[in-house]
Amino acid sequence: MQKITISDLGKYVGQEISLQGWLYNKRSGGKIKFLVLRDGTGYLQCVYFKGNVTEDIFETADRIGQETSIEVTGKVKAEPRAPGGYELDATGLKVISEAHDYPITPKDHGIEFLMDHRHLWLRSSRQVAILKIRHRIVKAIRDFFDGNGFTLMDAPILTPNAVEGTSTLFETPYFDLGKAYLTQSGQLYGEAGAMALGKIYTFGPTFRAEKSKTRRHLTEFWMIEPEVAFNDLNDNMDLAEEFLEYVVQTVLKEMEEELKVLERDTTKLKNVKKPLPRITYDEAVGILKKSGSQFEYGNDFGGGDETIISEQFDRPVMVHRYPAAVKAFYMKRDPGNENLALAVDVLAPEGYGEIIGGSQREDDLNKLLERIKEHNLPQEAFEWYLDLRRYGSVPHSGFGLGLERTVGWICGLEHVRETIPFPRMIYRNTP
RNA sequence: UCCGCGAUAGCUCAAUGGUGGAGCAUCCGGCUGUUAACCGGAGGGUUGCAGGUUCGAGUCCUGCUCGCGGAGCCA
């Protein structure tokens, strides 16, 4: 039997059809019942008149509670008053599994209650819209790289050492080898991949054990990290802006309905087109000083600083050439100023902060050895990484995009916890 | 780890130190066009936990637990 979904209803106007789904909401008059059906593709009001259906069906329509799984039968009618454009003149109603006392009613709830019921909260229209946009963003990301000659290369999740020290990583016992750590970045492995394949991207979960307690942080999140051989910092910024434009414009074009459900004002998203403004760290500090900030030259930007900087522009801004002291050991220094790293962060507008962090990597073996010593990192753990500089080293660059921050920004959400089906935060790992 | 705010019915919230209420949800009744439907009625409480002050504590004080927001760190 062919299954019909609510999203397909336009093809069946005037026909008698059956649909399976869940009871989303219910309203009634004395001799009329309105059952709102949801099936994951949309919402449909099914109208039961007392005279048109059996006594048994009318009683069932009256009795069943929110989220009862049902199969409805009836004639599809175009209905301008309906949000989806269609309505069902219902004749049949089959209960698949009856539900009562569903905890999430169509009224206000607090965040703790909703998070405790995250497995059910996912069914509500807002969450469905977010999950669909998240999926479309993921697909756009993969389409972009796949269509530009990149190879997807998965990096390991269990790793023997930290990229920048071990203090912020989750650790786990690992047989006779001592401890393993959950990855905080696939980048070093991505660099090995770029030397093999030229252009690669990794796409996987990453973990941070930092006790970060803000709207921008999760302990488990997804990151996309392209790495390209022979790309310098400027090439890297070219890639980042083309990539962001593609992702945002694709979502704007294809997810209009979902963005409307979220009541997202898309004015600023429409501006996300290349070229994106590029400013140096020094220029960014100038902006902060001019705004009256107490910011001290040489520090990394905090959340508030990022907001002040990004407010100066009508689209994401790329800030490059940070003080090397606040950046990772593997970043190449600016030949024009050894104190600066060839790093770039992309700051999203509207206070969403850093969504991309990247750099040109140090490709000189001896300089990299120096950095490892300076950072007190165990050289033996990085021997394989140093091999990449011993055998045919080339200039190369890449960046990491935080998926949840990107979803939060595009959807206009208050907090990244709504951007992932089951968020992991310092005080929550359930459901 | 630090700073700030909070915890009262299933949910969202009220309640001057003096008999703990409302809306929604649930149950009963009414309504043939509702769309967070509406109207009438009913049931529903160890006020987060443990102490203290007081004639009397949801309310004031102390400690704890949990949550929320922010800082630091970062995507």
Coordinates of C-alpha atoms (C1' of nucleotides) in Angstrom, one line a residue:
Chain A
M1 CA 0.0 0.0 0.0
Q2 CA 1.2 3.4 -0.9
K3 CA 1.8 5.7 2.1
I4 CA 0.6 9.3 1.8
T5 CA 2.1 12.1 3.9
I6 CA 0.6 15.5 4.8
S7 CA 3.3 17.2 2.7
D8 CA 1.9 15.4 -0.4
L9 CA -1.7 16.4 0.2
G10 CA -1.8 18.8 -2.8
K11 CA -1.9 15.9 -5.2
Y12 CA -5.0 14.3 -3.6
V13 CA -7.5 17.2 -3.4
G14 CA -11.0 15.7 -3.7
Q15 CA -9.8 12.2 -3.2
E16 CA -10.5 9.8 -0.3
I17 CA -7.2 9.0 1.5
S18 CA -5.8 7.6 4.7
L19 CA -3.0 9.1 6.8
Q20 CA -1.0 7.8 9.8
G21 CA 0.3 10.1 12.5
W22 CA -0.2 11.5 15.9
L23 CA -2.9 13.7 17.5
Y24 CA -1.3 17.1 17.9
N25 CA -4.3 19.1 19.3
K26 CA -8.0 18.8 19.6
R27 CA -10.9 21.2 19.6
S28 CA -14.6 20.5 19.7
G29 CA -18.1 21.7 19.4
G30 CA -21.1 19.6 20.5
K31 CA -21.5 17.9 17.2
I32 CA -18.2 18.6 15.6
K33 CA -14.6 17.6 16.4
F34 CA -11.4 19.1 15.1
L35 CA -8.5 16.7 15.4
V36 CA -5.1 18.2 14.3
L37 CA -2.9 15.4 12.9
R38 CA 0.9 15.6 12.7
D39 CA 3.0 13.1 10.8
G40 CA 6.5 14.7 10.8
T41 CA 5.9 16.3 7.4
G42 CA 3.2 18.7 8.4
Y43 CA -0.1 19.4 10.2
L44 CA -3.6 18.7 9.1
Q45 CA -6.9 19.5 10.7
C46 CA -9.4 16.6 10.4
V47 CA -13.1 17.5 10.8
Y48 CA -15.5 15.0 12.2
F49 CA -19.2 15.9 12.0
K50 CA -21.5 13.8 14.2
G51 CA -23.8 13.1 11.3
N52 CA -21.1 12.0 8.9
V53 CA -19.4 9.3 11.0
T54 CA -20.6 6.4 13.2
E55 CA -21.4 6.9 16.8
D56 CA -18.3 4.8 17.7
I57 CA -15.9 7.0 15.7
F58 CA -17.3 10.2 17.1
E59 CA -17.0 8.9 20.6
T60 CA -13.4 7.9 19.9
A61 CA -12.5 11.3 18.5
D62 CA -13.9 12.8 21.7
R63 CA -12.0 10.4 24.0
I64 CA -8.4 10.1 22.7
G65 CA -5.7 12.3 24.2
Q66 CA -2.9 14.3 22.8
E67 CA -0.2 12.2 21.0
T68 CA -2.5 9.2 20.5
S69 CA -1.2 7.5 17.3
I70 CA -4.0 7.2 14.8
E71 CA -4.9 6.5 11.2
V72 CA -7.5 8.9 9.7
T73 CA -9.5 8.5 6.6
G74 CA -11.4 11.1 4.6
K75 CA -11.6 13.4 1.6
V76 CA -8.9 16.0 1.1
K77 CA -10.3 19.5 0.8
A78 CA -8.5 22.8 -0.2
E79 CA -9.2 25.2 2.7
P80 CA -7.8 28.7 2.6
R81 CA -8.4 29.1 6.4
A82 CA -6.1 26.2 7.2
P83 CA -2.4 26.9 7.9
G84 CA -1.2 24.2 5.5
G85 CA -3.9 25.0 2.9
Y86 CA -5.8 21.7 3.3
E87 CA -8.3 20.0 5.5
L88 CA -9.7 16.5 5.8
D89 CA -13.4 15.8 5.7
A90 CA -12.9 12.9 7.9
T91 CA -15.0 9.7 7.8
G92 CA -12.7 7.1 9.5
L93 CA -10.6 7.0 12.6
K94 CA -8.5 4.1 13.7
V95 CA -6.6 4.2 17.0
I96 CA -3.1 2.6 16.8
S97 CA -2.1 3.3 20.4
E98 CA -4.1 5.5 22.8
A99 CA -2.3 8.1 24.8
H100 CA -3.5 10.2 27.8
D101 CA -2.0 12.9 30.0
Y102 CA 0.8 13.8 27.6
P103 CA 3.1 16.0 29.6
I104 CA 3.8 18.7 27.1
T105 CA 0.6 20.7 26.6
P106 CA 0.2 23.5 24.0
K107 CA 1.0 26.0 26.7
D108 CA 4.1 27.6 28.3
H109 CA 6.7 25.4 29.9
G110 CA 10.0 26.1 31.6
I111 CA 13.3 25.0 30.1
E112 CA 14.1 22.5 32.9
F113 CA 10.8 20.7 32.3
L114 CA 11.2 20.7 28.6
M115 CA 14.8 19.4 28.8
D116 CA 13.7 16.6 31.1
H117 CA 11.2 15.7 28.4
R118 CA 13.5 16.3 25.5
H119 CA 12.5 13.0 23.9
L120 CA 8.9 14.2 23.7
W121 CA 9.7 17.9 23.2
L122 CA 11.2 16.9 19.8
R123 CA 7.7 16.3 18.6
S124 CA 6.6 20.0 18.9
S125 CA 6.5 22.2 15.8
R126 CA 9.4 24.4 16.8
Q127 CA 11.7 21.6 17.5
V128 CA 10.7 19.8 14.3
A129 CA 11.6 22.9 12.3
I130 CA 15.0 23.2 14.0
L131 CA 15.8 19.6 13.4
K132 CA 14.9 20.0 9.8
I133 CA 17.0 23.1 9.4
R134 CA 19.9 21.4 11.1
H135 CA 19.7 18.5 8.7
R136 CA 19.5 20.9 5.7
I137 CA 22.6 22.8 7.0
V138 CA 24.5 19.5 7.3
K139 CA 23.5 18.5 3.8
A140 CA 24.5 22.0 2.4
I141 CA 27.9 21.6 4.1
R142 CA 28.5 18.2 2.6
D143 CA 27.2 19.3 -0.8
F144 CA 29.5 22.3 -0.8
F145 CA 32.7 20.3 0.0
D146 CA 31.7 17.2 -2.1
G147 CA 31.1 19.5 -5.0
N148 CA 34.4 21.3 -4.7
G149 CA 36.8 18.3 -4.9
F150 CA 37.0 17.6 -1.1
T151 CA 37.1 14.1 0.3
L152 CA 35.3 13.3 3.5
M153 CA 37.8 11.8 5.9
D154 CA 36.8 10.7 9.4
A155 CA 39.2 11.5 12.2
P156 CA 39.4 9.2 15.3
I157 CA 37.2 10.0 18.3
L158 CA 39.5 8.2 20.8
T159 CA 42.9 9.8 20.8
P160 CA 46.1 9.2 22.7
N161 CA 46.8 12.9 23.5
A162 CA 45.3 16.3 23.5
V163 CA 45.8 18.8 20.8
E164 CA 46.6 21.6 23.2
G165 CA 47.2 20.0 26.7
T166 CA 45.0 17.5 28.5
S167 CA 43.2 19.6 31.0
T168 CA 39.9 20.1 29.2
L169 CA 39.4 16.6 27.8
F170 CA 37.2 13.7 28.8
E171 CA 39.4 10.7 29.6
T172 CA 38.6 7.0 29.6
P173 CA 40.7 3.9 30.5
Y174 CA 42.1 2.2 27.4
F175 CA 43.2 -1.5 28.0
D176 CA 46.9 -1.8 28.6
L177 CA 47.7 1.5 26.9
G178 CA 46.7 3.6 29.9
K179 CA 44.3 6.4 29.1
A180 CA 42.5 7.6 26.0
Y181 CA 40.9 10.9 25.4
L182 CA 37.7 11.9 23.6
T183 CA 38.8 14.1 20.7
Q184 CA 38.5 17.9 20.9
S185 CA 39.3 18.3 17.2
G186 CA 40.1 16.2 14.2
Q187 CA 42.4 18.8 12.8
L188 CA 45.8 17.1 13.2
Y189 CA 44.5 14.0 11.5
G190 CA 42.9 16.2 8.9
E191 CA 46.3 17.6 8.1
A192 CA 47.6 14.1 7.5
G193 CA 44.6 13.6 5.2
A194 CA 45.3 16.8 3.2
M195 CA 48.8 15.5 2.5
A196 CA 47.3 12.3 1.1
L197 CA 44.2 13.7 -0.7
G198 CA 44.9 17.4 -1.2
K199 CA 41.5 18.6 0.0
I200 CA 39.7 16.9 2.8
Y201 CA 37.1 17.6 5.4
T202 CA 36.3 15.9 8.7
F203 CA 32.7 15.9 10.1
G204 CA 32.3 14.4 13.5
P205 CA 31.5 14.8 17.2
T206 CA 34.0 16.6 19.4
F207 CA 34.1 16.8 23.2
R208 CA 35.2 19.5 25.7
A209 CA 35.3 18.8 29.4
E210 CA 35.5 22.5 30.2
K211 CA 32.9 23.7 32.7
S212 CA 31.6 26.2 30.3
K213 CA 28.1 27.4 31.3
T214 CA 26.9 29.7 28.6
R215 CA 24.3 29.8 25.8
R216 CA 27.1 29.0 23.3
H217 CA 28.5 25.8 24.9
L218 CA 27.9 22.1 24.9
T219 CA 30.2 19.4 26.1
E220 CA 29.5 17.3 23.0
F221 CA 29.1 19.0 19.7
W222 CA 29.7 18.5 16.0
M223 CA 32.5 20.1 14.0
I224 CA 33.3 20.4 10.3
E225 CA 37.0 20.8 9.6
P226 CA 38.3 21.3 6.0
E227 CA 42.0 21.1 5.5
V228 CA 43.6 22.1 2.2
A229 CA 47.2 21.5 1.0
F230 CA 48.9 24.5 -0.7
N231 CA 46.3 27.0 0.8
D232 CA 47.7 30.0 2.6
L233 CA 45.7 32.2 5.0
N234 CA 44.1 34.2 2.2
D235 CA 43.0 31.1 0.4
N236 CA 41.6 29.9 3.7
M237 CA 39.5 33.0 4.1
D238 CA 38.3 32.7 0.5
L239 CA 37.2 29.2 1.2
A240 CA 35.5 30.2 4.4
E241 CA 33.4 33.0 2.9
E242 CA 32.4 31.0 -0.1
F243 CA 31.4 28.1 2.1
L244 CA 29.3 30.3 4.5
E245 CA 27.6 32.0 1.6
Y246 CA 26.6 28.7 0.1
V247 CA 25.3 27.2 3.4
V248 CA 23.3 30.3 4.5
Q249 CA 21.8 31.1 1.0
T250 CA 20.8 27.4 0.5
V251 CA 19.0 27.3 3.9
L252 CA 17.3 30.7 3.1
K253 CA 16.1 29.4 -0.2
E254 CA 14.9 25.9 0.8
M255 CA 13.8 26.2 4.4
E256 CA 11.5 29.2 4.2
E257 CA 8.6 27.5 5.9
E258 CA 10.7 26.3 8.9
L259 CA 12.3 29.7 9.4
K260 CA 8.8 31.2 9.4
V261 CA 7.8 28.7 12.2
L262 CA 10.8 30.0 14.2
E263 CA 9.8 33.6 13.4
R264 CA 13.3 34.2 12.2
D265 CA 14.0 37.7 10.9
T266 CA 16.1 36.8 7.8
T267 CA 17.1 40.3 6.9
K268 CA 20.6 40.0 8.2
L269 CA 21.0 36.4 6.9
K270 CA 20.3 37.6 3.4
N271 CA 23.5 39.7 3.6
V272 CA 25.7 36.7 4.0
K273 CA 27.4 36.9 0.6
K274 CA 31.1 37.3 -0.3
P275 CA 33.2 39.2 0.1
L276 CA 33.0 39.2 3.9
P277 CA 34.8 42.0 5.6
R278 CA 38.4 41.1 6.7
I279 CA 40.0 43.0 9.5
T280 CA 43.1 42.3 11.5
Y281 CA 43.2 41.7 15.2
D282 CA 44.8 45.1 15.6
E283 CA 41.9 46.7 13.8
A284 CA 39.4 44.8 15.9
V285 CA 41.1 46.0 19.1
G286 CA 40.8 49.5 17.6
I287 CA 37.0 49.0 17.3
L288 CA 36.9 47.9 21.0
K289 CA 38.9 50.9 22.2
K290 CA 36.7 53.3 20.2
S291 CA 33.6 51.8 21.8
G292 CA 35.0 52.5 25.3
S293 CA 35.9 48.9 26.1
Q294 CA 38.6 48.1 28.8
F295 CA 40.0 45.5 26.5
E296 CA 43.7 44.9 26.8
Y297 CA 45.8 44.4 23.7
G298 CA 47.2 40.8 23.6
N299 CA 44.2 39.0 25.1
D300 CA 41.7 36.9 23.2
F301 CA 38.2 38.3 22.7
G302 CA 35.5 37.4 25.1
G303 CA 31.8 36.9 24.2
G304 CA 31.0 40.6 24.8
D305 CA 34.0 41.8 22.8
E306 CA 32.9 39.6 19.8
T307 CA 29.5 41.1 19.9
I308 CA 30.8 44.7 19.8
I309 CA 33.1 43.9 16.9
S310 CA 30.5 42.1 14.9
E311 CA 27.9 44.9 15.4
Q312 CA 30.1 47.1 13.2
F313 CA 29.2 45.0 10.2
D314 CA 26.1 43.8 8.3
R315 CA 27.4 40.3 7.8
P316 CA 29.9 37.9 9.4
V317 CA 33.3 39.4 9.9
M318 CA 36.7 37.7 9.6
V319 CA 39.3 38.7 12.1
H320 CA 42.8 37.6 11.3
R321 CA 46.4 37.7 12.6
Y322 CA 46.0 37.2 16.3
P323 CA 48.8 37.4 18.9
A324 CA 50.5 34.0 18.6
A325 CA 50.6 33.8 22.4
V326 CA 46.8 33.2 22.7
K327 CA 46.7 30.8 19.8
A328 CA 47.6 27.1 19.3
F329 CA 51.1 25.8 18.8
Y330 CA 50.5 24.5 15.3
M331 CA 49.6 27.9 13.8
K332 CA 52.1 29.5 11.4
R333 CA 53.6 32.9 12.4
D334 CA 53.2 35.9 10.2
P335 CA 56.5 36.4 8.3
G336 CA 55.9 40.1 8.6
N337 CA 55.5 40.0 12.4
E338 CA 56.7 36.9 14.4
N339 CA 54.4 37.9 17.3
L340 CA 51.3 37.3 15.2
A341 CA 49.7 34.0 14.2
L342 CA 48.2 33.4 10.7
A343 CA 44.9 32.7 12.4
V344 CA 41.4 33.7 11.4
D345 CA 38.1 33.6 13.3
V346 CA 34.8 34.3 11.8
L347 CA 32.4 36.1 14.1
A348 CA 28.7 35.8 13.3
P349 CA 26.4 38.8 13.6
E350 CA 23.7 39.3 16.2
G351 CA 25.8 38.2 19.1
Y352 CA 26.3 34.6 18.0
G353 CA 30.0 34.8 18.3
E354 CA 32.8 32.7 16.9
I355 CA 31.4 30.1 14.5
I356 CA 34.7 29.4 12.6
G357 CA 38.3 29.3 13.9
G358 CA 41.1 28.5 11.5
S359 CA 44.6 29.1 10.5
Q360 CA 47.5 28.5 8.2
R361 CA 49.5 25.7 9.8
E362 CA 53.2 25.8 10.6
D363 CA 54.9 23.7 7.9
D364 CA 58.5 24.2 9.0
L365 CA 59.8 21.2 11.0
N366 CA 62.2 23.1 13.2
K367 CA 59.8 25.9 14.1
L368 CA 57.1 23.3 15.0
L369 CA 59.6 21.5 17.2
E370 CA 60.3 24.8 18.9
R371 CA 56.6 25.5 19.5
I372 CA 56.1 22.0 21.0
K373 CA 58.9 22.7 23.5
E374 CA 57.5 26.2 24.3
H375 CA 54.1 24.7 25.1
N376 CA 55.6 21.9 27.2
L377 CA 54.0 19.2 25.0
P378 CA 55.4 15.7 24.8
Q379 CA 57.3 15.5 21.5
E380 CA 57.1 11.7 21.2
A381 CA 53.3 12.0 21.0
F382 CA 53.6 14.3 18.0
E383 CA 56.2 12.4 16.1
W384 CA 53.6 11.2 13.5
Y385 CA 52.5 14.8 13.1
L386 CA 56.1 16.0 12.7
D387 CA 56.5 13.3 10.0
L388 CA 54.1 15.4 7.9
R389 CA 56.8 18.1 7.9
R390 CA 59.6 15.7 7.3
Y391 CA 58.2 14.1 4.2
G392 CA 57.1 16.7 1.6
S393 CA 55.9 19.5 3.8
V394 CA 53.8 22.1 2.0
P395 CA 51.9 25.3 3.1
H396 CA 48.4 24.3 4.2
S397 CA 45.4 25.7 5.9
G398 CA 42.1 24.8 7.3
F399 CA 39.3 25.8 9.7
G400 CA 36.7 24.3 12.0
L401 CA 33.0 25.2 11.9
G402 CA 30.9 24.6 15.0
L403 CA 27.7 23.0 13.7
E404 CA 25.5 23.9 16.7
R405 CA 26.6 27.5 16.8
T406 CA 25.9 27.8 13.1
V407 CA 22.4 26.2 13.5
G408 CA 21.7 28.5 16.5
W409 CA 22.7 31.5 14.5
I410 CA 20.7 30.7 11.3
C411 CA 17.6 29.7 13.4
G412 CA 18.0 32.7 15.6
L413 CA 17.9 30.7 18.8
E414 CA 18.7 31.9 22.4
H415 CA 20.8 28.8 23.3
V416 CA 22.6 26.1 21.4
R417 CA 20.9 23.4 23.5
E418 CA 18.0 23.5 21.1
T419 CA 20.1 22.9 18.1
I420 CA 21.0 19.3 18.8
P421 CA 18.5 16.5 19.5
F422 CA 20.0 15.5 22.8
P423 CA 22.3 18.1 24.2
R424 CA 25.1 17.2 26.6
M425 CA 25.9 19.9 29.1
I426 CA 27.8 20.0 32.3
Y427 CA 24.8 19.4 34.5
R428 CA 22.8 17.3 32.1
N429 CA 23.5 14.0 30.2
T430 CA 19.9 12.8 30.1
P431 CA 17.7 11.8 28.4
Chain B
rU1 C1' 35.9 27.4 39.9
rC2 C1' 33.7 32.5 40.6
rC3 C1' 29.4 36.1 40.5
rG4 C1' 24.1 36.9 40.2
rC5 C1' 18.9 34.9 40.2
rG6 C1' 15.5 31.1 41.4
rA7 C1' 12.8 26.4 43.5
rU8 C1' 4.8 26.9 45.7
rA9 C1' -0.8 21.9 42.3
rG10 C1' 1.0 17.6 36.4
rC11 C1' 2.6 22.7 33.8
rU12 C1' 3.2 28.3 34.0
rC13 C1' 2.9 31.6 37.9
rA14 C1' 0.4 34.7 42.3
rA15 C1' 0.1 35.1 47.7
rU16 C1' 2.2 42.7 53.3
rG17 C1' 5.3 37.5 58.8
rG18 C1' -1.5 36.0 60.1
rU19 C1' -7.1 30.5 56.9
rG20 C1' -1.9 28.7 50.2
rG21 C1' -4.9 31.0 45.0
rA22 C1' -5.4 31.6 39.4
rG23 C1' -4.8 30.0 34.2
rC24 C1' -3.7 25.6 31.5
rA25 C1' -3.8 20.2 31.9
rU26 C1' -7.2 16.1 34.0
rC27 C1' -12.5 14.5 35.0
rC28 C1' -18.0 15.9 34.3
rG29 C1' -21.5 19.0 31.5
rG30 C1' -22.7 22.6 27.1
rC31 C1' -21.8 24.3 22.0
rU32 C1' -22.0 22.3 13.7
rG33 C1' -16.2 26.2 12.1
rU34 C1' -12.7 25.8 16.1
rU35 C1' -7.5 26.9 15.1
rA36 C1' -2.7 28.1 22.2
rA37 C1' -11.1 27.5 20.7
rC38 C1' -14.8 29.1 24.2
rC39 C1' -18.6 28.7 28.5
rG40 C1' -20.2 26.2 33.5
rG41 C1' -18.7 22.8 37.4
rA42 C1' -15.3 19.3 40.2
rG43 C1' -10.9 16.9 42.0
rG44 C1' -5.8 18.2 42.8
rG45 C1' -0.5 20.8 47.9
rU46 C1' 4.9 17.4 53.2
rU47 C1' 5.5 25.4 49.5
rG48 C1' 13.2 21.5 47.0
rC49 C1' 15.9 19.3 51.7
rA50 C1' 17.7 20.1 57.0
rG51 C1' 18.0 23.4 60.9
rG52 C1' 17.0 28.2 63.3
rU53 C1' 14.3 33.1 64.7
rU54 C1' 9.0 34.0 66.0
rC55 C1' 2.8 33.4 69.6
rG56 C1' 2.7 32.3 64.3
rA57 C1' 7.2 31.1 58.4
rG58 C1' 5.6 29.8 51.4
rU59 C1' 7.5 34.7 53.2
rC60 C1' 13.0 36.3 57.7
rC61 C1' 18.2 33.8 58.9
rU62 C1' 22.0 29.6 58.1
rG63 C1' 23.6 25.3 55.5
rC64 C1' 22.8 21.8 51.6
rU65 C1' 20.7 20.0 46.8
rC66 C1' 19.0 21.1 42.1
rG67 C1' 18.2 24.5 38.1
rC68 C1' 18.8 29.1 35.2
rG69 C1' 21.9 33.4 33.5
rG70 C1' 26.8 35.2 33.1
rA71 C1' 32.5 35.1 33.6
rG72 C1' 36.8 32.3 32.4
rC73 C1' 37.8 28.6 28.3
rC74 C1' 36.4 27.7 23.5
rA75 C1' 33.4 26.0 18.2

